């Protein structure tokens, strides 16, 4: 059974950093595409970053240069390092996975989701 466990959220001030973790089980992270998504109150879920099955990395324009996605195959975990956080980054962050050939930031294509982790950035 494919399962994802997201963690690492918290409360930080503007300009601060957090590292989110997405621990996977039931599959090897290198064989599936894994994405990070977020949803703020009253807004639709949006893609933040994606690590494609063949190593392609995609970032949303709003986080380029600030967020970095990476993986540790030994721990079967994908990370999202978030630096220079802004109040507009406040949201519940989710990781998701799907057996996709290409990476995408469209949440529609992801079928397996972990529970969210709250990130709050104070001004």
PDB file of C-alpha atoms in Angstrom:
ATOM      1  CA  UNK A   1       0.000   0.000   0.000  1.00  0.00           C
ATOM      2  CA  UNK A   2       1.341   3.394  -1.016  1.00  0.00           C
ATOM      3  CA  UNK A   3       1.550   5.725   1.962  1.00  0.00           C
ATOM      4  CA  UNK A   4       3.045   9.168   2.530  1.00  0.00           C
ATOM      5  CA  UNK A   5       3.745  10.889   5.826  1.00  0.00           C
ATOM      6  CA  UNK A   6       4.444  14.622   5.720  1.00  0.00           C
ATOM      7  CA  UNK A   7       6.027  16.435   8.633  1.00  0.00           C
ATOM      8  CA  UNK A   8       8.137  19.445   9.524  1.00  0.00           C
ATOM      9  CA  UNK A   9       5.638  22.262   9.444  1.00  0.00           C
ATOM     10  CA  UNK A  10       5.522  24.986  12.044  1.00  0.00           C
ATOM     11  CA  UNK A  11       5.382  28.685  12.811  1.00  0.00           C
ATOM     12  CA  UNK A  12       8.206  30.901  11.594  1.00  0.00           C
ATOM     13  CA  UNK A  13       8.774  34.584  11.048  1.00  0.00           C
ATOM     14  CA  UNK A  14       9.135  36.186   7.649  1.00  0.00           C
ATOM     15  CA  UNK A  15      12.531  35.326   6.240  1.00  0.00           C
ATOM     16  CA  UNK A  16      12.800  32.127   8.231  1.00  0.00           C
ATOM     17  CA  UNK A  17      13.305  28.575   7.036  1.00  0.00           C
ATOM     18  CA  UNK A  18      11.649  25.199   7.417  1.00  0.00           C
ATOM     19  CA  UNK A  19      12.348  21.782   6.010  1.00  0.00           C
ATOM     20  CA  UNK A  20       9.411  19.541   5.255  1.00  0.00           C
ATOM     21  CA  UNK A  21       9.807  15.782   5.016  1.00  0.00           C
ATOM     22  CA  UNK A  22       7.690  13.285   3.131  1.00  0.00           C
ATOM     23  CA  UNK A  23       8.377   9.720   4.243  1.00  0.00           C
ATOM     24  CA  UNK A  24       7.168   7.160   1.726  1.00  0.00           C
ATOM     25  CA  UNK A  25       6.269   3.509   2.133  1.00  0.00           C
ATOM     26  CA  UNK A  26       4.905   0.882  -0.208  1.00  0.00           C
ATOM     27  CA  UNK A  27       7.021   2.073  -3.139  1.00  0.00           C
ATOM     28  CA  UNK A  28      10.508   3.364  -3.902  1.00  0.00           C
ATOM     29  CA  UNK A  29      10.571   7.138  -4.260  1.00  0.00           C
ATOM     30  CA  UNK A  30      12.843   7.000  -7.286  1.00  0.00           C
ATOM     31  CA  UNK A  31      10.300   5.005  -9.247  1.00  0.00           C
ATOM     32  CA  UNK A  32       7.347   7.376  -8.914  1.00  0.00           C
ATOM     33  CA  UNK A  33       6.851  11.105  -9.306  1.00  0.00           C
ATOM     34  CA  UNK A  34       6.468  12.961  -6.012  1.00  0.00           C
ATOM     35  CA  UNK A  35       5.134  16.456  -5.611  1.00  0.00           C
ATOM     36  CA  UNK A  36       4.647  19.035  -2.908  1.00  0.00           C
ATOM     37  CA  UNK A  37       1.435  21.006  -2.900  1.00  0.00           C
ATOM     38  CA  UNK A  38      -0.134  23.585  -0.631  1.00  0.00           C
ATOM     39  CA  UNK A  39      -3.560  24.902   0.136  1.00  0.00           C
ATOM     40  CA  UNK A  40      -4.272  28.173   1.881  1.00  0.00           C
ATOM     41  CA  UNK A  41      -7.687  28.906   3.433  1.00  0.00           C
ATOM     42  CA  UNK A  42     -10.205  29.774   0.769  1.00  0.00           C
ATOM     43  CA  UNK A  43      -7.841  28.928  -2.066  1.00  0.00           C
ATOM     44  CA  UNK A  44      -7.411  25.997  -4.381  1.00  0.00           C
ATOM     45  CA  UNK A  45      -4.641  23.488  -3.867  1.00  0.00           C
ATOM     46  CA  UNK A  46      -1.577  24.478  -5.885  1.00  0.00           C
ATOM     47  CA  UNK A  47       1.601  22.750  -6.908  1.00  0.00           C
ATOM     48  CA  UNK A  48       4.808  23.928  -5.272  1.00  0.00           C
ATOM     49  CA  UNK A  49       7.485  21.557  -6.519  1.00  0.00           C
ATOM     50  CA  UNK A  50       7.779  18.183  -8.149  1.00  0.00           C
ATOM     51  CA  UNK A  51      10.488  15.548  -8.446  1.00  0.00           C
ATOM     52  CA  UNK A  52       9.791  13.506 -11.539  1.00  0.00           C
ATOM     53  CA  UNK A  53      10.467   9.823 -11.912  1.00  0.00           C
ATOM     54  CA  UNK A  54      13.483  10.491 -14.104  1.00  0.00           C
ATOM     55  CA  UNK A  55      14.873  13.248 -11.917  1.00  0.00           C
ATOM     56  CA  UNK A  56      13.210  16.245 -13.550  1.00  0.00           C
ATOM     57  CA  UNK A  57      12.542  18.983 -11.008  1.00  0.00           C
ATOM     58  CA  UNK A  58       9.843  21.610 -11.377  1.00  0.00           C
ATOM     59  CA  UNK A  59       9.168  24.633  -9.174  1.00  0.00           C
ATOM     60  CA  UNK A  60       6.259  27.011  -9.125  1.00  0.00           C
ATOM     61  CA  UNK A  61       7.338  30.513 -10.104  1.00  0.00           C
ATOM     62  CA  UNK A  62       6.345  31.796  -6.675  1.00  0.00           C
ATOM     63  CA  UNK A  63       8.949  29.635  -4.908  1.00  0.00           C
ATOM     64  CA  UNK A  64      11.816  29.528  -7.401  1.00  0.00           C
ATOM     65  CA  UNK A  65      15.083  30.479  -5.773  1.00  0.00           C
ATOM     66  CA  UNK A  66      13.650  29.974  -2.277  1.00  0.00           C
ATOM     67  CA  UNK A  67      12.513  26.328  -2.127  1.00  0.00           C
ATOM     68  CA  UNK A  68      14.548  23.247  -2.930  1.00  0.00           C
ATOM     69  CA  UNK A  69      13.239  19.718  -3.390  1.00  0.00           C
ATOM     70  CA  UNK A  70      15.540  16.780  -2.725  1.00  0.00           C
ATOM     71  CA  UNK A  71      15.407  13.118  -1.877  1.00  0.00           C
ATOM     72  CA  UNK A  72      17.179  10.486   0.202  1.00  0.00           C
ATOM     73  CA  UNK A  73      16.710   7.054  -1.317  1.00  0.00           C
ATOM     74  CA  UNK A  74      18.124   5.337   1.733  1.00  0.00           C
ATOM     75  CA  UNK A  75      15.417   6.865   3.895  1.00  0.00           C
ATOM     76  CA  UNK A  76      12.814   6.749   1.105  1.00  0.00           C
ATOM     77  CA  UNK A  77      12.049  10.355   1.916  1.00  0.00           C
ATOM     78  CA  UNK A  78      11.592  13.521  -0.120  1.00  0.00           C
ATOM     79  CA  UNK A  79      12.339  16.904   1.394  1.00  0.00           C
ATOM     80  CA  UNK A  80      11.262  20.456   0.700  1.00  0.00           C
ATOM     81  CA  UNK A  81      13.718  23.018   2.039  1.00  0.00           C
ATOM     82  CA  UNK A  82      11.948  26.348   2.305  1.00  0.00           C
ATOM     83  CA  UNK A  83      14.050  29.470   2.796  1.00  0.00           C
ATOM     84  CA  UNK A  84      13.189  33.154   2.938  1.00  0.00           C
ATOM     85  CA  UNK A  85       9.607  32.330   3.829  1.00  0.00           C
ATOM     86  CA  UNK A  86       6.899  34.899   3.271  1.00  0.00           C
ATOM     87  CA  UNK A  87       3.427  35.302   4.807  1.00  0.00           C
ATOM     88  CA  UNK A  88       1.920  34.256   1.473  1.00  0.00           C
ATOM     89  CA  UNK A  89       3.604  30.857   1.897  1.00  0.00           C
ATOM     90  CA  UNK A  90       1.246  30.155   4.793  1.00  0.00           C
ATOM     91  CA  UNK A  91      -0.762  27.043   3.961  1.00  0.00           C
ATOM     92  CA  UNK A  92      -1.218  23.374   4.654  1.00  0.00           C
ATOM     93  CA  UNK A  93       1.467  21.542   2.716  1.00  0.00           C
ATOM     94  CA  UNK A  94       0.885  18.097   1.266  1.00  0.00           C
ATOM     95  CA  UNK A  95       3.052  15.593  -0.520  1.00  0.00           C
ATOM     96  CA  UNK A  96       1.591  13.325  -3.141  1.00  0.00           C
ATOM     97  CA  UNK A  97       2.767  10.676  -5.534  1.00  0.00           C
ATOM     98  CA  UNK A  98       1.721   9.041  -8.760  1.00  0.00           C
ATOM     99  CA  UNK A  99       3.187   6.698 -11.343  1.00  0.00           C
ATOM    100  CA  UNK A 100       3.730   9.413 -13.923  1.00  0.00           C
ATOM    101  CA  UNK A 101       6.267   9.519 -16.709  1.00  0.00           C
ATOM    102  CA  UNK A 102       6.687  13.256 -16.430  1.00  0.00           C
ATOM    103  CA  UNK A 103       6.594  15.625 -13.521  1.00  0.00           C
ATOM    104  CA  UNK A 104       3.739  18.036 -13.149  1.00  0.00           C
ATOM    105  CA  UNK A 105       2.463  20.607 -10.664  1.00  0.00           C
ATOM    106  CA  UNK A 106      -1.159  19.821 -11.433  1.00  0.00           C
ATOM    107  CA  UNK A 107      -2.658  18.110  -8.379  1.00  0.00           C
ATOM    108  CA  UNK A 108      -5.297  16.491 -10.598  1.00  0.00           C
ATOM    109  CA  UNK A 109      -2.805  13.866 -11.751  1.00  0.00           C
ATOM    110  CA  UNK A 110      -1.779  12.666  -8.296  1.00  0.00           C
ATOM    111  CA  UNK A 111      -3.743   9.840  -6.730  1.00  0.00           C
ATOM    112  CA  UNK A 112      -1.950   9.150  -3.452  1.00  0.00           C
ATOM    113  CA  UNK A 113      -1.774  11.882  -0.861  1.00  0.00           C
ATOM    114  CA  UNK A 114      -0.289  12.199   2.583  1.00  0.00           C
ATOM    115  CA  UNK A 115      -1.860  14.150   5.396  1.00  0.00           C
ATOM    116  CA  UNK A 116      -0.972  17.827   5.452  1.00  0.00           C
ATOM    117  CA  UNK A 117       1.446  19.731   7.622  1.00  0.00           C
ATOM    118  CA  UNK A 118       0.707  23.327   8.561  1.00  0.00           C
ATOM    119  CA  UNK A 119       3.175  26.060   7.696  1.00  0.00           C
ATOM    120  CA  UNK A 120       2.502  29.497   9.140  1.00  0.00           C
ATOM    121  CA  UNK A 121       4.690  32.479   8.369  1.00  0.00           C
ATOM    122  CA  UNK A 122       4.158  35.518  10.550  1.00  0.00           C
ATOM    123  CA  UNK A 123       4.840  39.028   9.319  1.00  0.00           C
TER     124      UNK A 123
END
